[in-house]
mmCIF file of C-alpha atoms in Angstrom:
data_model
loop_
_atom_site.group_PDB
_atom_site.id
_atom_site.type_symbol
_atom_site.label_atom_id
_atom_site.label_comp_id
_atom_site.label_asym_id
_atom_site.label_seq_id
_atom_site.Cartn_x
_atom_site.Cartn_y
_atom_site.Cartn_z
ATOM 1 C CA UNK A 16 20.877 6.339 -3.913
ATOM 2 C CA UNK A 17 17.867 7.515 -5.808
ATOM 3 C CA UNK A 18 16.345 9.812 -7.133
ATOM 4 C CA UNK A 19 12.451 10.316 -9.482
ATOM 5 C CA UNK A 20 12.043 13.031 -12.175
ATOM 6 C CA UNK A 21 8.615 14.142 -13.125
ATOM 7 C CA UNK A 22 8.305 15.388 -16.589
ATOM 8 C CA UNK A 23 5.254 19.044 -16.327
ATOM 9 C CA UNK A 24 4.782 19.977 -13.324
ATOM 10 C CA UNK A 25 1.130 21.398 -14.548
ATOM 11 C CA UNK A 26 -0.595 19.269 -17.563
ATOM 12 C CA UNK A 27 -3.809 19.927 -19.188
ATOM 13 C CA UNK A 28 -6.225 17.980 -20.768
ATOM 14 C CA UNK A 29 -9.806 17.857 -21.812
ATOM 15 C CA UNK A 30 -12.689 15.620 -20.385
ATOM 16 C CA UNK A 31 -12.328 12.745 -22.144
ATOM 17 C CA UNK A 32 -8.509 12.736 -23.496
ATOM 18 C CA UNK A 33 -5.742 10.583 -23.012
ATOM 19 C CA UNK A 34 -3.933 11.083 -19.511
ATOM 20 C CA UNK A 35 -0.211 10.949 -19.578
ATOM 21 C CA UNK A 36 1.674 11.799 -17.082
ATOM 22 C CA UNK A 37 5.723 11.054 -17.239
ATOM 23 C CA UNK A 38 8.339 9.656 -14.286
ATOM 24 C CA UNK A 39 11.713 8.678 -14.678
ATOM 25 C CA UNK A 40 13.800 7.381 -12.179
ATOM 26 C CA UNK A 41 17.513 6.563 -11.175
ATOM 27 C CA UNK A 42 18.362 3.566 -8.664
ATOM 28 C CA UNK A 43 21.030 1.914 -8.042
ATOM 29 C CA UNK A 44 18.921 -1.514 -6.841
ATOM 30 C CA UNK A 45 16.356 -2.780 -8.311
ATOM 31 C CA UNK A 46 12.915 -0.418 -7.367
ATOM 32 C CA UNK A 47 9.913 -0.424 -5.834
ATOM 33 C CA UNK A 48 8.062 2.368 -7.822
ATOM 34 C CA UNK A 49 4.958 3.781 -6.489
ATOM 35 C CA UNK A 50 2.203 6.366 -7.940
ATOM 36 C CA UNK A 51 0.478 8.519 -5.327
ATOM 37 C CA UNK A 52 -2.641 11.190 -5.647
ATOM 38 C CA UNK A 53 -3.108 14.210 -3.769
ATOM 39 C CA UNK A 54 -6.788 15.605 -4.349
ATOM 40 C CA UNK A 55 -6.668 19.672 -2.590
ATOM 41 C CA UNK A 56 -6.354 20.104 1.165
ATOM 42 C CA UNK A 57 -5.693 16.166 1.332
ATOM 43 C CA UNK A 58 -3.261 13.657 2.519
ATOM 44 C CA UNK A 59 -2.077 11.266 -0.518
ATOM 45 C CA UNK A 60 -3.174 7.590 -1.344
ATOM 46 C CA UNK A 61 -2.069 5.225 -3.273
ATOM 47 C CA UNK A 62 -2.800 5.046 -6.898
ATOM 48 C CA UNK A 63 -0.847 1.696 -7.635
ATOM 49 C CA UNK A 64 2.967 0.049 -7.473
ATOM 50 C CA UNK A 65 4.917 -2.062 -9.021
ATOM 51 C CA UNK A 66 7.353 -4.323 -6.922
ATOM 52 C CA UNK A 67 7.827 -6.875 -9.304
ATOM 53 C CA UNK A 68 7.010 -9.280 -12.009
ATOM 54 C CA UNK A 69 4.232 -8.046 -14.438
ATOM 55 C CA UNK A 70 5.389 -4.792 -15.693
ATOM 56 C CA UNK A 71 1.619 -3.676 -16.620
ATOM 57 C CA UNK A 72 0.604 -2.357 -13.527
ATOM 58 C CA UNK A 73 -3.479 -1.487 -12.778
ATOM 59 C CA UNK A 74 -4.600 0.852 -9.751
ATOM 60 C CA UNK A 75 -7.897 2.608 -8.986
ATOM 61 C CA UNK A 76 -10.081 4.975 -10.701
ATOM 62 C CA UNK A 77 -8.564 3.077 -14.514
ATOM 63 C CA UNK A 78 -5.269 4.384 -14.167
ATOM 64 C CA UNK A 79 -2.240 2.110 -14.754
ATOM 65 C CA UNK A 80 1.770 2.450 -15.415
ATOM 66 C CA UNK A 81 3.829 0.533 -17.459
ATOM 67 C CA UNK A 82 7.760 -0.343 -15.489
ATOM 68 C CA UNK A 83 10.406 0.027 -18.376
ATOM 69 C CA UNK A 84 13.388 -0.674 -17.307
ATOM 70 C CA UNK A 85 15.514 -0.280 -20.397
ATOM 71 C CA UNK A 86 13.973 3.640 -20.046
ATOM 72 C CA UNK A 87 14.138 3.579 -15.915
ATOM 73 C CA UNK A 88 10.449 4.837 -16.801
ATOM 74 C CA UNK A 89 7.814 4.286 -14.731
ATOM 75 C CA UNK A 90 4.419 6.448 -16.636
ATOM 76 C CA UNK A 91 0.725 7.159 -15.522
ATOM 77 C CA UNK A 92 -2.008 6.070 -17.752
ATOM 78 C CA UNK A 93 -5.551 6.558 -18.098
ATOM 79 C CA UNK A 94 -7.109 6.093 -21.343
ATOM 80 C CA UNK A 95 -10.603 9.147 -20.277
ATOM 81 C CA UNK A 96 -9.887 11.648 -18.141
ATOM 82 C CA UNK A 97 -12.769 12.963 -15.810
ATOM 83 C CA UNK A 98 -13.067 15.945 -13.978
ATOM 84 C CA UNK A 99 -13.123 13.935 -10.889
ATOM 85 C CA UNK A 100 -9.193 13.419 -11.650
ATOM 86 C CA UNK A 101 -8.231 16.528 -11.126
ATOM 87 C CA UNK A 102 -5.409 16.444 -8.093
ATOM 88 C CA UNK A 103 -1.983 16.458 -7.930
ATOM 89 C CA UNK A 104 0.236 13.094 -8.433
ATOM 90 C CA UNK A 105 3.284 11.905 -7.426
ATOM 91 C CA UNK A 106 5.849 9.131 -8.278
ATOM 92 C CA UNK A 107 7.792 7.802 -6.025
ATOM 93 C CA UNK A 108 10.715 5.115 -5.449
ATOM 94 C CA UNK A 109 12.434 2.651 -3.620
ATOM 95 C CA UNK A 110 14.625 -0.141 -3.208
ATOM 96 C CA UNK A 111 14.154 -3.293 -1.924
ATOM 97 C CA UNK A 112 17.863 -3.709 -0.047
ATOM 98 C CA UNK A 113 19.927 -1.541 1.568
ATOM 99 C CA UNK A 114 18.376 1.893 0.831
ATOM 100 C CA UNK A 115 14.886 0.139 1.385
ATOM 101 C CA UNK A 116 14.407 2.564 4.320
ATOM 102 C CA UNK A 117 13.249 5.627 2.475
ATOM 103 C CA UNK A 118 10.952 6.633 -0.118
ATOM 104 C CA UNK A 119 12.234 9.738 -2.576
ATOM 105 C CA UNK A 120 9.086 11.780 -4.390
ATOM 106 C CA UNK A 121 9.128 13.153 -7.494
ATOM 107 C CA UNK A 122 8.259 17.094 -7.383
ATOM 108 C CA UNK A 123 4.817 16.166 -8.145
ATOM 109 C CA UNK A 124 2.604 16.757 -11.612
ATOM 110 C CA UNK A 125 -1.009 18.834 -11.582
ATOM 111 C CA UNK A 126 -3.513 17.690 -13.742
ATOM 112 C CA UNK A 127 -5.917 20.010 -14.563
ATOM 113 C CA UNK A 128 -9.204 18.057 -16.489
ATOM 114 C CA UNK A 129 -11.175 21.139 -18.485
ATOM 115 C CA UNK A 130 -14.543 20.441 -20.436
ATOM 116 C CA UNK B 17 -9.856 1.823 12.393
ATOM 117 C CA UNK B 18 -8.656 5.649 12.252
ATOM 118 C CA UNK B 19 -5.681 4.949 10.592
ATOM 119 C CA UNK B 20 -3.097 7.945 10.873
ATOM 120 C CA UNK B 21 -4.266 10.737 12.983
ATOM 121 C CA UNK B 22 -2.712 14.143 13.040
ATOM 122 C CA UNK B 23 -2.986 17.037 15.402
ATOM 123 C CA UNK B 24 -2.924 20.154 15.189
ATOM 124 C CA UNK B 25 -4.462 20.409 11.810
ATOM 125 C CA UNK B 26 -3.157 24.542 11.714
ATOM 126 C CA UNK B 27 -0.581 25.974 13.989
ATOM 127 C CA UNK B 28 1.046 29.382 13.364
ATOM 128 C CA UNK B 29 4.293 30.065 15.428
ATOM 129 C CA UNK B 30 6.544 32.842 16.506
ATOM 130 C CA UNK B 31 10.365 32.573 15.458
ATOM 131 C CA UNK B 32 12.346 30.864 17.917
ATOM 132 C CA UNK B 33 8.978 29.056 19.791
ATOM 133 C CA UNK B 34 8.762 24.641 20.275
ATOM 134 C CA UNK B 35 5.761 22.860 19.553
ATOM 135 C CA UNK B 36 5.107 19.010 18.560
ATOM 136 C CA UNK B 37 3.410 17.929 16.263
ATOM 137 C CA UNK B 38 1.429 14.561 17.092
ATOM 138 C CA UNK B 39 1.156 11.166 14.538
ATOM 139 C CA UNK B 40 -0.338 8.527 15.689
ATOM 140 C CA UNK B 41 -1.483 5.542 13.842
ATOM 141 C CA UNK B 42 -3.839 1.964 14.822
ATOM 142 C CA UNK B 43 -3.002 -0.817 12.193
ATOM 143 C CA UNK B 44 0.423 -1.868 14.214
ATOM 144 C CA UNK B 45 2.560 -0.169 11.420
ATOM 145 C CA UNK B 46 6.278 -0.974 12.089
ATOM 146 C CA UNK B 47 7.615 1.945 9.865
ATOM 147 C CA UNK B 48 6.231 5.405 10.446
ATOM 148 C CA UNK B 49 7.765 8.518 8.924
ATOM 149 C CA UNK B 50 7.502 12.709 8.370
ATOM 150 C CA UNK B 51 7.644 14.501 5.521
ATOM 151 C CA UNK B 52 7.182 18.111 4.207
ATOM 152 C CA UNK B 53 5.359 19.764 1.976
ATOM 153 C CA UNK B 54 6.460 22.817 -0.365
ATOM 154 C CA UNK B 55 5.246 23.907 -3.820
ATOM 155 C CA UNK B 56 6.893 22.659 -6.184
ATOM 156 C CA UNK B 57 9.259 20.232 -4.019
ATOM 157 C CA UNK B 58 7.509 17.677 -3.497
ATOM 158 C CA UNK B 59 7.297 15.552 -0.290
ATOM 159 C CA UNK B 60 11.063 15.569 1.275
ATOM 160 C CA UNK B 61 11.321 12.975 3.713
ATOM 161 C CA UNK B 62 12.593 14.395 7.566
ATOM 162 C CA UNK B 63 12.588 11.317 9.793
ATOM 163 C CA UNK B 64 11.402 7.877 9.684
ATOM 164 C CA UNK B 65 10.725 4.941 12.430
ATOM 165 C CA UNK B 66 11.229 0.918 11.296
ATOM 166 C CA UNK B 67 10.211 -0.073 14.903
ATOM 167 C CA UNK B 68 9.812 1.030 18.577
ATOM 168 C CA UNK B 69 13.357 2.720 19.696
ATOM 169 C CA UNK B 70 14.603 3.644 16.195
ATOM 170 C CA UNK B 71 14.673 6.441 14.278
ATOM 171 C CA UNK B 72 16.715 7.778 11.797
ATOM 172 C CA UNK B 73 17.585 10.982 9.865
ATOM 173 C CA UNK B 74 16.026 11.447 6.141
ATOM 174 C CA UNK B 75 16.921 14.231 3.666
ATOM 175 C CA UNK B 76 15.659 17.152 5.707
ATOM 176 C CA UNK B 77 16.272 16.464 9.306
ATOM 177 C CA UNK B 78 17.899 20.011 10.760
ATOM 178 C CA UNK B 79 15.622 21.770 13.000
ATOM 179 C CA UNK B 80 13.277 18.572 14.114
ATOM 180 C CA UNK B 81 13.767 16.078 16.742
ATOM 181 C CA UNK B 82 11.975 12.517 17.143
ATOM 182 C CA UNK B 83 11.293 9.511 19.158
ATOM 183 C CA UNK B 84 9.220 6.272 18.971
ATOM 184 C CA UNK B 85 8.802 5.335 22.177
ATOM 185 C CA UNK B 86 5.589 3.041 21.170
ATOM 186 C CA UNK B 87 4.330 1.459 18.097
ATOM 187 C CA UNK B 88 1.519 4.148 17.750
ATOM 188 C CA UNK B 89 2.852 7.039 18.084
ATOM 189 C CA UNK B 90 5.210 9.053 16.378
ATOM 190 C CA UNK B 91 5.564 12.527 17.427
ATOM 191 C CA UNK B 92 8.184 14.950 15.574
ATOM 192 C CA UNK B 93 9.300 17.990 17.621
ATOM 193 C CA UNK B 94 10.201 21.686 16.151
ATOM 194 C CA UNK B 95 12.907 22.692 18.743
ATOM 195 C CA UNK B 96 13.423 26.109 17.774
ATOM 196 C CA UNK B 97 10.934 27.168 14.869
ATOM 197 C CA UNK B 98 12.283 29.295 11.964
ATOM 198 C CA UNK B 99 10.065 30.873 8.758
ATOM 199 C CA UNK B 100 11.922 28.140 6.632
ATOM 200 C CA UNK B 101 10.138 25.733 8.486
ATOM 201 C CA UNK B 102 6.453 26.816 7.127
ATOM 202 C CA UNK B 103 5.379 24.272 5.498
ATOM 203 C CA UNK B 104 2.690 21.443 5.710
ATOM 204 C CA UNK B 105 3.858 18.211 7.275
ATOM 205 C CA UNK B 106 2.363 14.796 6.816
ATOM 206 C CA UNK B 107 2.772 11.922 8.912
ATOM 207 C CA UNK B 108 2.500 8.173 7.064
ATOM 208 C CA UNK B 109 3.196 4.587 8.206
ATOM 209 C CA UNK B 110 3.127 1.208 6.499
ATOM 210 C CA UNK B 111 4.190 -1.882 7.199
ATOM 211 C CA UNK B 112 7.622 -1.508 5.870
ATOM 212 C CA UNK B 113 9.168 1.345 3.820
ATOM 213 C CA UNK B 114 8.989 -0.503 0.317
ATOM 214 C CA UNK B 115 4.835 -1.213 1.528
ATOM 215 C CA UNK B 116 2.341 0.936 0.551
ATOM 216 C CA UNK B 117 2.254 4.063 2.766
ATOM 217 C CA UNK B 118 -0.353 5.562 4.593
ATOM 218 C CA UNK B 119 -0.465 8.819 5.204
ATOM 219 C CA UNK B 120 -2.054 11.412 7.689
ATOM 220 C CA UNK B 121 -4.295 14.421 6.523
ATOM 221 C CA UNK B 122 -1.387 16.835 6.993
ATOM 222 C CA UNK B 123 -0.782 19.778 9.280
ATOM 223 C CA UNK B 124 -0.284 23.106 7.976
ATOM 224 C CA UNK B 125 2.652 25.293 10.327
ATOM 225 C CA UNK B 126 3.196 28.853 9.440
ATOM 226 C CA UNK B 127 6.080 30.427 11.410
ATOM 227 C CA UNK B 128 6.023 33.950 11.632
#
């Protein structure tokens, strides 16, 4: 089984600012852990993932997580925001035997970029 | 290359009405799957496909029906509609579940 908790389901931050957004997951194998955008009134695309080796992870746009497993974290970085990330994001996770079949979602995190 | 196609993109229902709601997808995906969409929920997964003739139940499967009869297409089916089932619903496919999924722009059902 498993299961992905998303830390704010709204955050705010200026043009500019660090982006932080938080996941935490459970999983009893050893994850597949996926970040996915949603920008309004669309379908969601992939951000980046992390299967395995190198825990640094980059995606598109400059965002990138870090996989910590000792904290079964699994965060969203981008060091500027721009208004252009505005959107809704979502972490997601799973395993690469037995319950490889289905992804689980976090409840999703708005980010809201203000000038 | 359209990748995953929807249709309808807007449907509004009466309680107790059927309709289907067509995925279909062109890059030879193996595993296709349906989710739904409510505030603050998240996606929850309904069905999902790893291949042509099998399907199997995710974590919100009461009330919708499925088959894969080809590799394209995916269609989910709303047997009796209820107002719990308002919600948007987005198709995806990939090339295995732990791949990176594609996903459909999403139709939005409102059941009245």
């Amino acid at each position: 089984a498993q299961s992905v908790t998303q830390l704010g389901s709204h955050v705010s931050v200026s043009e500019g600012a660090l982006v932080l957004l938080r996941c935490n997951y459970s999983s009893s194998v050893p994850p597949y852990l996926f970040w996915y955008v949603q920008y309004p009134n669309q379908g969601l695309q992939l951000l980046l993932k992390y299967t395995t080796g190198a825990t640094l992870v980059k995606g598109i746009n400059g965002f990138e997580a870090e996989f910590k497993k000792s904290e079964t974290s699994f965060h969203l970085t981008k060091p500027s925001a721009h208004m252009s990330d505005a959107a809704e994001y979502f972490c997601a996770v799973t395993g690469y035997r037995g319950t490889a079949s289905k992804l689980t979602f976090g409840t999703g995190t708005r980010l809201q970029v203000t000038l | 290359n359209a990748g995953v196609t929807q249709t309808p993109k807007f449907q509004v229902l009466k309680t107790g009405q059927s309709m289907t709601l067509q995925c279909a997808q062109d890059m030879n995906h193996e595993y296709m799957s349906w989710y739904r969409q409510d505030p603050g929920m998240g996606l929850r997964l309904i069905h999902y496909s790893v291949g042509a003739g099998i399907t199997d139940q995710g974590e919100v499967p009461n009330g919708y029906n499925v088959s894969r009869s080809t590799t394209e297409d995916f269609p989910l089916r709303l047997l009796s509609a209820a107002p719990s089932q308002t919600s948007v619903y987005f198709c995806a496919s990939s090339y295995a579940a732990m791949d990176t999924q594609y996903f459909g722009p999403g139709t939005r059902l409102t059941v009245l």
